[in-house]
CSV table of C-alpha atoms in Angstrom, one decimal:
chain,number,residue,atom,x,y,z
A,1,MET,CA,62.2,103.1,214.7
A,2,LEU,CA,65.2,103.4,212.5
A,3,VAL,CA,65.2,102.7,208.5
A,4,THR,CA,68.2,102.0,206.5
A,5,VAL,CA,69.0,102.0,202.9
A,6,PRO,CA,67.6,99.2,201.6
A,7,ASN,CA,69.8,96.4,199.5
A,8,LEU,CA,68.6,97.7,196.1
A,9,TRP,CA,72.0,97.3,194.0
A,10,ASN,CA,75.5,95.9,193.6
A,11,TYR,CA,77.5,98.4,196.0
A,12,ASP,CA,80.6,96.6,195.2
A,13,ARG,CA,79.8,96.7,191.6
A,14,TYR,CA,77.7,100.1,191.2
A,15,GLY,CA,79.1,101.9,194.0
A,16,PRO,CA,77.1,104.7,196.4
A,17,GLY,CA,74.0,106.1,195.7
A,18,VAL,CA,72.7,109.5,196.1
A,19,ILE,CA,69.7,110.6,197.7
A,20,THR,CA,67.7,112.8,194.9
A,21,GLU,CA,64.5,113.4,195.9
A,22,TRP,CA,62.8,113.0,200.0
A,23,TYR,CA,58.9,113.1,199.5
A,24,LYS,CA,58.2,113.3,202.9
A,25,SER,CA,59.8,115.9,205.7
A,26,GLU,CA,59.9,115.7,209.4
A,27,GLY,CA,56.7,115.8,211.4
A,28,ASP,CA,54.9,114.7,208.4
A,29,LYS,CA,52.5,111.2,208.7
A,30,VAL,CA,53.0,108.1,206.4
A,31,LYS,CA,51.6,105.0,206.2
A,32,LYS,CA,53.4,101.4,205.3
A,33,LYS,CA,54.2,101.6,201.6
A,34,ASP,CA,54.2,105.1,201.0
A,35,PRO,CA,57.9,106.6,199.2
A,36,LEU,CA,59.9,108.0,201.7
A,37,CYS,CA,62.4,109.2,199.1
A,38,GLN,CA,64.1,108.2,195.9
A,39,VAL,CA,68.2,107.3,195.7
A,40,MET,CA,69.9,107.0,192.4
A,41,VAL,CA,72.2,104.8,191.6
A,42,ILE,CA,74.4,105.7,188.4
A,43,LYS,CA,71.9,106.9,186.3
A,44,ALA,CA,69.1,104.6,187.3
A,45,THR,CA,66.5,105.5,190.5
A,46,TYR,CA,64.6,103.2,193.4
A,47,ILE,CA,62.5,104.3,195.7
A,48,VAL,CA,62.4,103.7,199.2
A,49,GLU,CA,58.9,103.3,201.0
A,50,SER,CA,58.0,103.7,204.2
A,51,PRO,CA,58.6,100.1,205.9
A,52,VAL,CA,55.3,101.5,209.3
A,53,ASP,CA,52.9,103.4,209.4
A,54,GLY,CA,54.0,106.2,211.5
A,55,VAL,CA,55.3,110.1,211.6
A,56,ILE,CA,59.0,111.3,210.7
A,57,LYS,CA,60.8,111.9,213.4
A,58,LYS,CA,64.2,112.8,211.8
A,59,ILE,CA,66.1,112.4,208.2
A,60,ILE,CA,69.0,111.0,208.4
A,61,ALA,CA,70.6,111.4,204.8
A,62,THR,CA,69.2,114.7,203.7
A,63,LYS,CA,68.8,115.0,199.8
A,64,GLY,CA,72.1,114.7,197.5
A,65,ALA,CA,74.2,112.5,200.8
A,66,ARG,CA,75.9,109.2,199.4
A,67,VAL,CA,74.4,106.3,200.4
A,68,LYS,CA,75.3,102.5,200.2
A,69,PRO,CA,72.7,100.0,201.6
A,70,GLY,CA,72.4,99.4,205.1
A,71,ASP,CA,72.9,103.3,206.2
A,72,PRO,CA,70.9,105.1,208.5
A,73,LEU,CA,67.8,107.2,206.6
A,74,VAL,CA,65.3,108.4,208.3
A,75,GLU,CA,63.6,107.8,211.5
A,76,ILE,CA,60.2,106.7,212.1
A,77,GLU,CA,58.0,107.5,215.0
A,78,GLU,CA,55.6,104.5,215.3
A,79,VAL,CA,51.4,105.3,215.3
A,80,THR,CA,49.1,102.4,216.8
A,81,ALA,CA,46.4,104.1,216.8
A,82,PRO,CA,45.5,107.2,215.7
A,83,ALA,CA,45.8,110.2,218.0
A,84,PRO,CA,42.7,111.9,219.4
A,85,PRO,CA,42.2,114.9,218.5
A,86,THR,CA,43.9,118.3,220.7
A,87,PRO,CA,41.5,120.4,221.7
A,88,THR,CA,41.9,124.1,219.5
A,89,ALA,CA,41.8,127.5,221.8
A,90,VAL,CA,39.0,129.7,220.6
A,91,PRO,CA,40.7,133.0,219.4
A,92,GLN,CA,40.3,136.5,220.6
A,93,PRO,CA,39.0,138.5,217.9
A,94,GLN,CA,41.8,141.5,217.4
A,95,VAL,CA,42.8,144.7,215.9
A,96,VAL,CA,45.0,144.4,213.1
A,97,THR,CA,47.2,146.8,211.2
A,98,GLU,CA,47.5,146.5,207.7
A,99,VAL,CA,51.2,146.9,207.0
A,100,LYS,CA,52.3,146.8,203.6
A,101,PRO,CA,55.7,145.3,202.8
A,102,THR,CA,58.3,147.1,200.8
A,103,PRO,CA,58.2,146.2,197.3
A,104,LYS,CA,61.7,143.7,196.2
A,105,PRO,CA,62.8,144.3,192.6
A,106,GLU,CA,62.1,142.5,190.1
A,107,GLU,CA,65.1,139.5,189.9
A,108,GLU,CA,66.8,139.8,186.2
A,109,TYR,CA,67.3,135.6,185.9
A,110,SER,CA,65.9,132.2,187.9
A,111,VAL,CA,67.6,130.0,189.7
A,112,VAL,CA,67.5,126.2,189.0
A,113,LYS,CA,68.9,124.3,191.4
A,114,ILE,CA,71.6,121.5,189.9
A,115,GLU,CA,71.0,118.6,191.2
A,116,GLY,CA,69.9,114.3,191.3
A,117,ILE,CA,70.5,113.0,187.8
A,118,ARG,CA,71.6,117.3,186.5
A,119,LYS,CA,74.5,116.9,189.5
A,120,VAL,CA,75.5,113.7,188.4
A,121,ILE,CA,75.7,114.3,184.7
A,122,ALA,CA,77.7,117.6,185.7
A,123,ASP,CA,79.9,116.1,188.3
A,124,ARG,CA,80.9,112.9,185.4
A,125,MET,CA,81.6,115.8,182.3
A,126,THR,CA,83.2,117.7,184.6
A,127,GLU,CA,85.8,115.0,186.2
A,128,SER,CA,86.1,113.6,182.3
A,129,LEU,CA,87.5,117.2,181.0
A,130,ARG,CA,89.7,117.6,184.6
A,131,THR,CA,91.7,113.7,184.1
A,132,MET,CA,92.1,113.6,180.5
A,133,ALA,CA,93.9,115.0,177.6
A,134,GLN,CA,90.7,115.0,175.1
A,135,TYR,CA,91.2,115.8,171.6
A,136,THR,CA,88.7,116.0,168.5
A,137,LEU,CA,89.2,114.3,164.9
A,138,HIS,CA,86.0,116.1,162.6
A,139,THR,CA,86.0,114.2,159.0
A,140,GLU,CA,82.8,114.2,156.5
A,141,ILE,CA,82.1,111.1,154.8
A,142,ASP,CA,80.3,110.2,151.5
A,143,ALA,CA,77.3,108.2,152.9
A,144,SER,CA,74.9,108.0,149.5
A,145,GLU,CA,75.1,104.2,149.6
A,146,LEU,CA,74.5,104.2,153.3
A,147,VAL,CA,71.3,106.1,152.8
A,148,ARG,CA,69.9,104.7,149.3
A,149,LEU,CA,70.3,101.0,150.7
A,150,ARG,CA,68.6,102.5,154.1
A,151,GLU,CA,65.6,103.9,152.1
A,152,SER,CA,65.2,100.6,149.4
A,153,ARG,CA,65.7,98.2,152.2
A,154,PHE,CA,66.1,98.8,155.4
A,155,LYS,CA,63.5,101.2,155.9
A,156,ASP,CA,62.6,100.2,159.1
A,157,TYR,CA,66.1,101.0,160.6
A,158,THR,CA,67.3,104.5,162.1
A,159,TYR,CA,70.7,105.5,161.2
A,160,THR,CA,71.7,105.2,164.8
A,161,GLU,CA,71.1,101.5,164.5
A,162,LEU,CA,72.9,100.7,160.6
A,163,ILE,CA,75.4,103.4,161.8
A,164,SER,CA,76.3,101.1,165.2
A,165,TYR,CA,76.3,98.1,163.8
A,166,LEU,CA,79.0,99.2,161.6
A,167,VAL,CA,81.3,101.1,163.9
A,168,ILE,CA,81.2,97.5,165.6
A,169,LYS,CA,82.8,96.3,162.4
A,170,ALA,CA,85.8,99.1,162.1
A,171,LEU,CA,86.5,98.5,166.2
A,172,ARG,CA,87.3,94.9,165.6
A,173,ASP,CA,90.8,96.4,163.4
A,174,TYR,CA,91.3,99.3,165.8
A,175,PRO,CA,90.4,97.7,169.6
A,176,THR,CA,92.7,100.0,171.6
A,177,LEU,CA,89.5,102.8,171.4
A,178,ASN,CA,87.0,99.8,173.0
A,179,ALA,CA,88.8,100.5,176.1
A,180,HIS,CA,88.9,101.6,179.6
A,181,VAL,CA,92.0,103.7,181.0
A,182,VAL,CA,92.3,102.7,184.8
A,183,GLY,CA,94.6,103.9,186.9
A,184,ASP,CA,97.9,103.7,185.6
A,185,GLU,CA,96.2,100.9,183.3
A,186,MET,CA,94.6,100.4,179.7
A,187,ARG,CA,91.9,98.0,179.6
A,188,ILE,CA,91.4,96.8,176.3
A,189,PHE,CA,88.5,94.7,175.6
A,190,LYS,CA,87.6,91.5,174.6
A,191,HIS,CA,84.2,92.2,173.2
A,192,VAL,CA,81.9,96.3,172.4
A,193,HIS,CA,80.1,97.3,175.0
A,194,LEU,CA,78.2,99.8,173.2
A,195,GLY,CA,77.1,103.1,174.8
A,196,ILE,CA,74.5,105.2,173.1
A,197,GLY,CA,73.6,108.3,174.1
A,198,VAL,CA,69.7,108.3,174.8
A,199,GLN,CA,68.0,112.7,175.6
A,200,THR,CA,65.5,112.2,177.6
A,201,ASP,CA,63.5,115.1,180.1
A,202,LYS,CA,66.2,114.6,182.9
A,203,GLY,CA,69.3,115.4,181.0
A,204,LEU,CA,71.7,112.7,178.3
A,205,LEU,CA,72.1,109.6,179.8
A,206,VAL,CA,73.9,106.7,178.2
A,207,GLY,CA,72.4,103.1,177.7
A,208,VAL,CA,74.5,100.3,177.1
A,209,VAL,CA,73.9,96.9,174.6
A,210,LYS,CA,76.5,94.6,176.2
A,211,ASN,CA,78.3,92.4,173.6
A,212,ALA,CA,76.9,94.2,171.1
A,213,ASP,CA,79.8,92.6,168.7
A,214,GLU,CA,78.9,89.3,169.1
A,215,MET,CA,75.2,90.3,167.7
A,216,ASP,CA,73.6,90.3,164.0
A,217,LEU,CA,72.1,93.2,162.9
A,218,ASP,CA,68.2,92.9,164.2
A,219,THR,CA,69.6,91.0,167.4
A,220,LEU,CA,71.3,94.6,168.2
A,221,VAL,CA,68.7,97.0,166.9
A,222,LYS,CA,66.2,94.8,168.6
A,223,ASN,CA,68.1,95.3,172.1
A,224,THR,CA,69.2,98.6,171.7
A,225,ARG,CA,65.9,99.6,171.1
A,226,LYS,CA,64.6,98.1,174.4
A,227,ILE,CA,67.4,99.3,176.5
A,228,ILE,CA,66.9,102.8,174.9
A,229,ASP,CA,63.0,102.6,175.8
A,230,ASP,CA,64.1,101.6,179.6
A,231,VAL,CA,66.4,104.6,179.4
A,232,ARG,CA,63.6,106.9,178.7
A,233,GLN,CA,61.1,105.5,181.0
A,234,GLY,CA,63.4,105.8,184.0
A,235,LYS,CA,63.5,102.0,184.2
A,236,ALA,CA,66.6,100.9,183.1
A,237,PRO,CA,68.8,98.6,186.1
A,238,PRO,CA,72.4,99.7,187.0
A,239,GLU,CA,73.5,96.8,183.6
A,240,GLU,CA,71.9,98.8,181.3
A,241,LEU,CA,73.3,102.4,182.3
A,242,THR,CA,77.4,100.6,182.6
A,243,GLY,CA,80.5,99.2,181.6
A,244,SER,CA,80.3,100.6,178.1
A,245,THR,CA,83.2,101.0,176.1
A,246,PHE,CA,82.7,102.5,173.2
A,247,THR,CA,80.0,105.8,173.3
A,248,ILE,CA,78.2,106.8,170.1
A,249,SER,CA,76.6,110.3,170.3
A,250,ASN,CA,74.1,111.1,167.3
A,251,LEU,CA,73.0,114.7,166.7
A,252,GLY,CA,71.6,113.8,162.8
A,253,MET,CA,67.9,114.9,163.9
A,254,THR,CA,69.1,118.5,164.9
A,255,GLU,CA,70.6,120.7,162.3
A,256,VAL,CA,74.6,120.1,164.0
A,257,THR,CA,77.1,119.2,162.1
A,258,PHE,CA,80.0,118.7,163.8
A,259,PHE,CA,80.7,119.0,167.7
A,260,THR,CA,82.7,118.4,170.5
A,261,PRO,CA,80.9,115.3,172.7
A,262,ILE,CA,82.9,114.4,175.7
A,263,ILE,CA,83.8,111.0,176.7
A,264,ASN,CA,81.7,109.1,179.2
A,265,PRO,CA,84.9,108.2,181.5
A,266,PRO,CA,86.8,105.7,182.0
A,267,GLU,CA,86.0,105.2,178.3
A,268,VAL,CA,89.3,106.3,175.6
A,269,ALA,CA,86.4,107.5,172.8
A,270,ILE,CA,83.2,109.0,171.6
A,271,LEU,CA,82.0,109.0,168.4
A,272,GLY,CA,79.7,111.8,167.5
A,273,VAL,CA,77.1,111.9,164.4
A,274,GLY,CA,75.8,115.2,163.2
A,275,LYS,CA,72.7,116.2,160.2
A,276,ILE,CA,73.8,114.2,156.8
A,277,ARG,CA,74.5,117.1,154.1
A,278,ASP,CA,72.9,116.6,150.6
A,279,VAL,CA,75.8,118.7,148.5
A,280,LEU,CA,74.5,118.3,144.0
A,281,GLY,CA,73.3,114.9,144.9
A,282,ARG,CA,75.7,113.6,147.0
A,283,LYS,CA,75.1,112.5,150.8
A,284,TYR,CA,77.9,113.4,153.4
A,285,LEU,CA,77.8,112.2,157.0
A,286,PRO,CA,79.6,114.7,159.2
A,287,LEU,CA,81.6,112.6,161.6
A,288,SER,CA,83.4,114.0,165.2
A,289,LEU,CA,85.4,111.4,167.1
A,290,THR,CA,86.8,112.5,170.6
A,291,LEU,CA,90.0,110.4,171.9
A,292,ASP,CA,91.7,110.9,174.9
A,293,HIS,CA,95.4,111.4,173.8
A,294,ARG,CA,97.1,109.7,177.2
A,295,VAL,CA,96.6,106.0,175.3
A,296,ILE,CA,95.1,107.6,171.8
A,297,ASP,CA,97.4,108.7,169.6
A,298,GLY,CA,95.7,111.2,166.6
A,299,TYR,CA,97.7,109.1,163.8
A,300,VAL,CA,95.3,105.7,165.3
A,301,GLY,CA,92.7,107.3,166.0
A,302,ALA,CA,92.6,108.4,162.0
A,303,GLN,CA,93.1,105.4,160.8
A,304,PHE,CA,90.3,104.5,162.8
A,305,LEU,CA,87.6,106.9,160.8
A,306,GLY,CA,89.2,105.7,157.9
A,307,LYS,CA,88.5,102.4,158.2
A,308,LEU,CA,84.9,103.2,159.2
A,309,LYS,CA,85.1,105.7,155.7
A,310,GLU,CA,85.0,102.7,154.1
A,311,LEU,CA,82.8,100.5,155.9
A,312,ILE,CA,80.5,103.7,155.3
A,313,GLU,CA,80.9,104.4,151.4
A,314,ASN,CA,80.6,100.3,151.3
A,315,PRO,CA,77.9,99.2,153.1
A,316,GLN,CA,77.1,96.6,150.9
A,317,LYS,CA,80.2,94.8,152.4
A,318,VAL,CA,78.7,93.8,155.6
A,319,LEU,CA,75.1,94.6,156.1
A,320,PRO,CA,73.2,91.7,155.6
A,321,GLY,CA,70.9,90.5,152.6
A,322,VAL,CA,73.0,92.9,151.0
A,323,SER,CA,75.3,91.3,148.5
A,324,LEU,CA,77.6,92.7,145.5
A,325,LEU,CA,76.2,89.4,143.6
A,326,GLU,CA,72.5,90.6,143.6
A,327,ILE,CA,73.5,93.5,141.0
A,328,PRO,CA,73.9,90.9,138.0
A,329,GLU,CA,77.0,90.8,136.2
A,330,SER,CA,77.4,92.1,132.8
A,331,GLU,CA,79.0,90.4,130.4
A,332,PHE,CA,80.9,91.4,126.7
A,333,SER,CA,81.3,89.3,124.3
A,334,LEU,CA,82.5,89.6,120.3
A,335,THR,CA,83.9,87.5,117.5
A,336,ALA,CA,86.3,88.2,115.1
A,337,VAL,CA,87.8,87.1,112.0
A,338,SER,CA,91.9,87.6,111.0
A,339,LEU,CA,91.7,88.7,106.9
A,340,SER,CA,95.6,88.6,107.0
A,341,ASP,CA,98.6,89.3,109.1
A,342,THR,CA,97.9,92.4,110.2
A,343,LYS,CA,93.7,93.3,109.7
A,344,ILE,CA,91.2,91.1,111.4
A,345,GLU,CA,87.1,91.7,111.5
A,346,ALA,CA,84.9,92.3,114.4
A,347,THR,CA,81.1,91.6,114.9
A,348,ILE,CA,80.1,93.1,118.1
A,349,ARG,CA,75.7,93.2,118.2
A,350,ASN,CA,75.3,95.1,115.0
A,351,PHE,CA,78.6,96.4,114.5
A,352,ARG,CA,80.6,95.4,111.9
A,353,VAL,CA,84.3,97.0,113.4
A,354,ILE,CA,88.2,96.2,111.1
A,355,VAL,CA,91.2,96.6,113.3
A,356,ASP,CA,94.2,97.1,111.1
A,357,GLU,CA,97.8,98.5,111.3
A,358,PRO,CA,98.7,101.8,110.3
A,359,LYS,CA,100.9,101.3,106.3
A,360,GLU,CA,104.5,102.1,108.5
A,361,SER,CA,103.7,98.8,110.4
A,362,GLY,CA,102.9,97.0,107.8
A,363,GLY,CA,99.2,96.7,107.2
A,364,THR,CA,96.5,98.7,104.5
A,365,ASN,CA,95.6,101.0,107.2
A,366,GLU,CA,92.0,100.4,106.7
A,367,GLY,CA,90.7,100.5,111.0
A,368,PRO,CA,92.7,102.1,113.5
A,369,SER,CA,94.9,99.3,115.2
A,370,PRO,CA,94.4,97.7,118.5
A,371,ILE,CA,96.7,99.7,121.2
A,372,GLU,CA,94.2,102.8,119.2
A,373,TYR,CA,91.0,100.9,120.2
A,374,LEU,CA,92.2,100.2,123.0
A,375,LEU,CA,92.9,104.1,124.2
A,376,LEU,CA,89.6,104.8,122.7
A,377,ALA,CA,87.8,102.2,124.8
A,378,LEU,CA,89.6,104.5,128.0
A,379,VAL,CA,88.1,107.1,126.9
A,380,GLY,CA,84.6,106.3,126.1
A,381,CYS,CA,84.4,104.7,129.6
A,382,MET,CA,86.0,107.9,131.1
A,383,ASN,CA,82.7,110.0,129.7
A,384,VAL,CA,80.4,108.1,130.4
A,385,THR,CA,81.7,107.8,134.1
A,386,ILE,CA,81.7,110.7,134.2
A,387,ARG,CA,78.9,112.3,132.7
A,388,MET,CA,76.8,109.4,135.0
A,389,ILE,CA,78.3,110.8,138.2
A,390,ALA,CA,78.0,114.4,137.0
A,391,ARG,CA,74.2,113.0,136.5
A,392,ASN,CA,73.9,112.1,139.9
A,393,ARG,CA,75.0,114.7,141.9
A,394,LYS,CA,73.3,117.5,139.9
A,395,VAL,CA,76.4,119.0,138.2
A,396,LYS,CA,76.0,119.7,134.7
A,397,ILE,CA,78.8,119.9,132.7
A,398,ASP,CA,78.4,121.9,129.0
A,399,SER,CA,81.5,119.8,127.3
A,400,ILE,CA,84.2,116.9,128.0
A,401,ARG,CA,87.7,116.7,125.4
A,402,PHE,CA,90.0,114.1,125.9
A,403,SER,CA,93.8,113.5,125.1
A,404,VAL,CA,95.3,111.0,125.4
A,405,VAL,CA,98.8,109.3,124.3
A,406,GLY,CA,99.9,106.0,124.9
A,407,THR,CA,103.9,104.9,125.0
A,408,LEU,CA,105.4,101.6,123.9
A,409,ASN,CA,109.1,100.1,123.9
A,410,PRO,CA,107.8,97.3,120.7
A,411,ALA,CA,111.5,95.8,121.8
A,412,LYS,CA,109.8,92.9,123.2
A,413,TYR,CA,107.4,93.0,121.0
A,414,LEU,CA,109.3,92.2,118.4
A,415,GLY,CA,111.7,88.9,120.1
A,416,LEU,CA,114.0,91.6,121.1
A,417,SER,CA,114.2,92.2,124.5
A,418,LYS,CA,112.8,89.4,127.5
A,419,THR,CA,112.8,91.7,130.6
A,420,SER,CA,111.0,94.6,128.9
A,421,ARG,CA,107.0,95.3,129.3
A,422,ALA,CA,104.9,94.5,125.7
A,423,GLY,CA,102.2,96.2,126.9
A,424,LEU,CA,101.8,100.1,127.1
A,425,THR,CA,104.6,101.9,129.7
A,426,LYS,CA,102.4,105.0,130.5
A,427,ILE,CA,98.9,106.6,129.4
A,428,SER,CA,99.1,110.3,129.8
A,429,LEU,CA,94.8,111.1,129.7
A,430,ASN,CA,94.0,114.7,129.4
A,431,VAL,CA,90.7,115.4,130.3
A,432,GLU,CA,89.2,119.1,129.3
A,433,ILE,CA,85.7,119.6,131.2
A,434,LYS,CA,83.7,123.0,130.7
A,435,SER,CA,81.3,123.8,133.3
A,436,SER,CA,79.7,126.5,136.1
A,437,ALA,CA,80.5,124.1,138.5
A,438,PRO,CA,83.2,124.9,141.4
A,439,LYS,CA,86.5,122.8,140.4
A,440,ASP,CA,86.9,121.2,143.3
A,441,VAL,CA,83.8,120.2,142.4
A,442,ILE,CA,84.8,118.8,139.1
A,443,TYR,CA,88.2,117.5,140.3
A,444,GLU,CA,86.3,115.3,142.8
A,445,ILE,CA,84.1,114.0,140.1
A,446,ILE,CA,86.8,112.9,137.6
A,447,LYS,CA,88.6,111.3,140.8
A,448,GLU,CA,85.7,110.0,141.4
A,449,ALA,CA,85.5,108.4,137.7
A,450,GLU,CA,89.1,106.7,137.8
A,451,GLU,CA,88.2,104.7,140.5
A,452,ARG,CA,85.0,103.5,138.9
A,453,CYS,CA,85.5,103.6,135.4
A,454,PRO,CA,85.6,99.6,134.3
A,455,VAL,CA,88.6,99.7,131.4
A,456,HIS,CA,90.7,102.2,133.6
A,457,ASP,CA,90.6,99.7,136.3
A,458,THR,CA,91.6,97.2,134.1
A,459,LEU,CA,94.4,99.1,132.8
A,460,ALA,CA,95.1,100.3,136.0
A,461,HIS,CA,95.0,97.0,138.2
A,462,GLY,CA,95.0,94.9,135.6
A,463,THR,CA,92.8,91.5,134.9
A,464,GLN,CA,93.4,87.8,134.0
A,465,ILE,CA,92.8,86.5,131.2
A,466,ASN,CA,91.7,83.2,130.2
A,467,LEU,CA,92.9,81.5,127.1
A,468,GLU,CA,91.5,78.7,125.3
A,469,ILE,CA,93.0,77.5,122.1
A,470,THR,CA,90.9,75.1,120.1
A,471,VAL,CA,93.1,73.4,117.8
């Protein structure tokens, strides 16, 4: 009886399978439903069973052969009844001379056959490097806020799941990274079919979450976990192992920071995620983005990483259930009474503050001027912000000294010009910090303080003033 390869998969979609294991040899007896061999399609495996009782007469498709449904697989000689026992001749005693074999020299290596899934992986990775002009961009992102949210709000989620969600959002702005190259065509996909690298005892496989961009976080996590479980247990069907348009490979559970992931063809990009590092109290996430230079230039890849940086540093913008509105807004207020042409008295909490002009400006010099208070507010706010950031990074600061100069053209204030600005045209701020920390760390702290200081932001970017008049 000729046994052919069963119709176990869609050949037109997934291509040929590979015989990865024979469980029987020629001459072996088999019973109906006994496993004969294993066929792997992409990275899914199927067991072919014997349709009859019999004896293996000839194996046609040997181990490693590529097959499709309907191809000849094996000849089985059907057996309807057990054969009678064959008489055995009684052996005659013989004189045996012991011959000691010449000992072989001890081998200096062991041989492991590259076959099965490992062979398929090897072939695909070789094809990837042979057919693409691959290069890798590396960057490191401050993931402190992502780490904080994961530890406080998303304890049941892995970093792979959270990063995957953010990657999908970033791909919306850079769809050319969500693509395949087939021949002379670049196929840019409407939906993200996200590939997740899964380490198994048979090698690294890629589970695929189809239409991941249409899922909310919980749905994405649910589907990702199911597919990863299927892949690890070896029961993932071909549709869970094929069709990815962008892949993530996470080595964050190891000691690896940066590495060079190899693109999963025919995709054009893969993102490698390394171990989060603690640097002076901040959490930094290493990322390695490998791209196909045939279709993706370095500038585009860098822009994508920039978008991903924005999302990872500000995950509250896109993660569900997290909003800046959850942090109550702070309100600051005061009341003031005009005492003269140049002097006011303000009440701020329990403090009485006098604002005045110097005598050369017509005042009585009983307190700083409004502009001087404005500059003082900038310095005071920068001091608090710098100290807070340094404390969070566990950086000891011995002292901070500020000097600030504001430049004002009074022409418009005095009514002499209609075109010049009434406000300060320039503010020069000098910050002198004494600390044992490296200079580049101090520069990073000051740079971050510029972005986070409320008064600095108000002066640098402007804030709408709602004026109400009571007569």
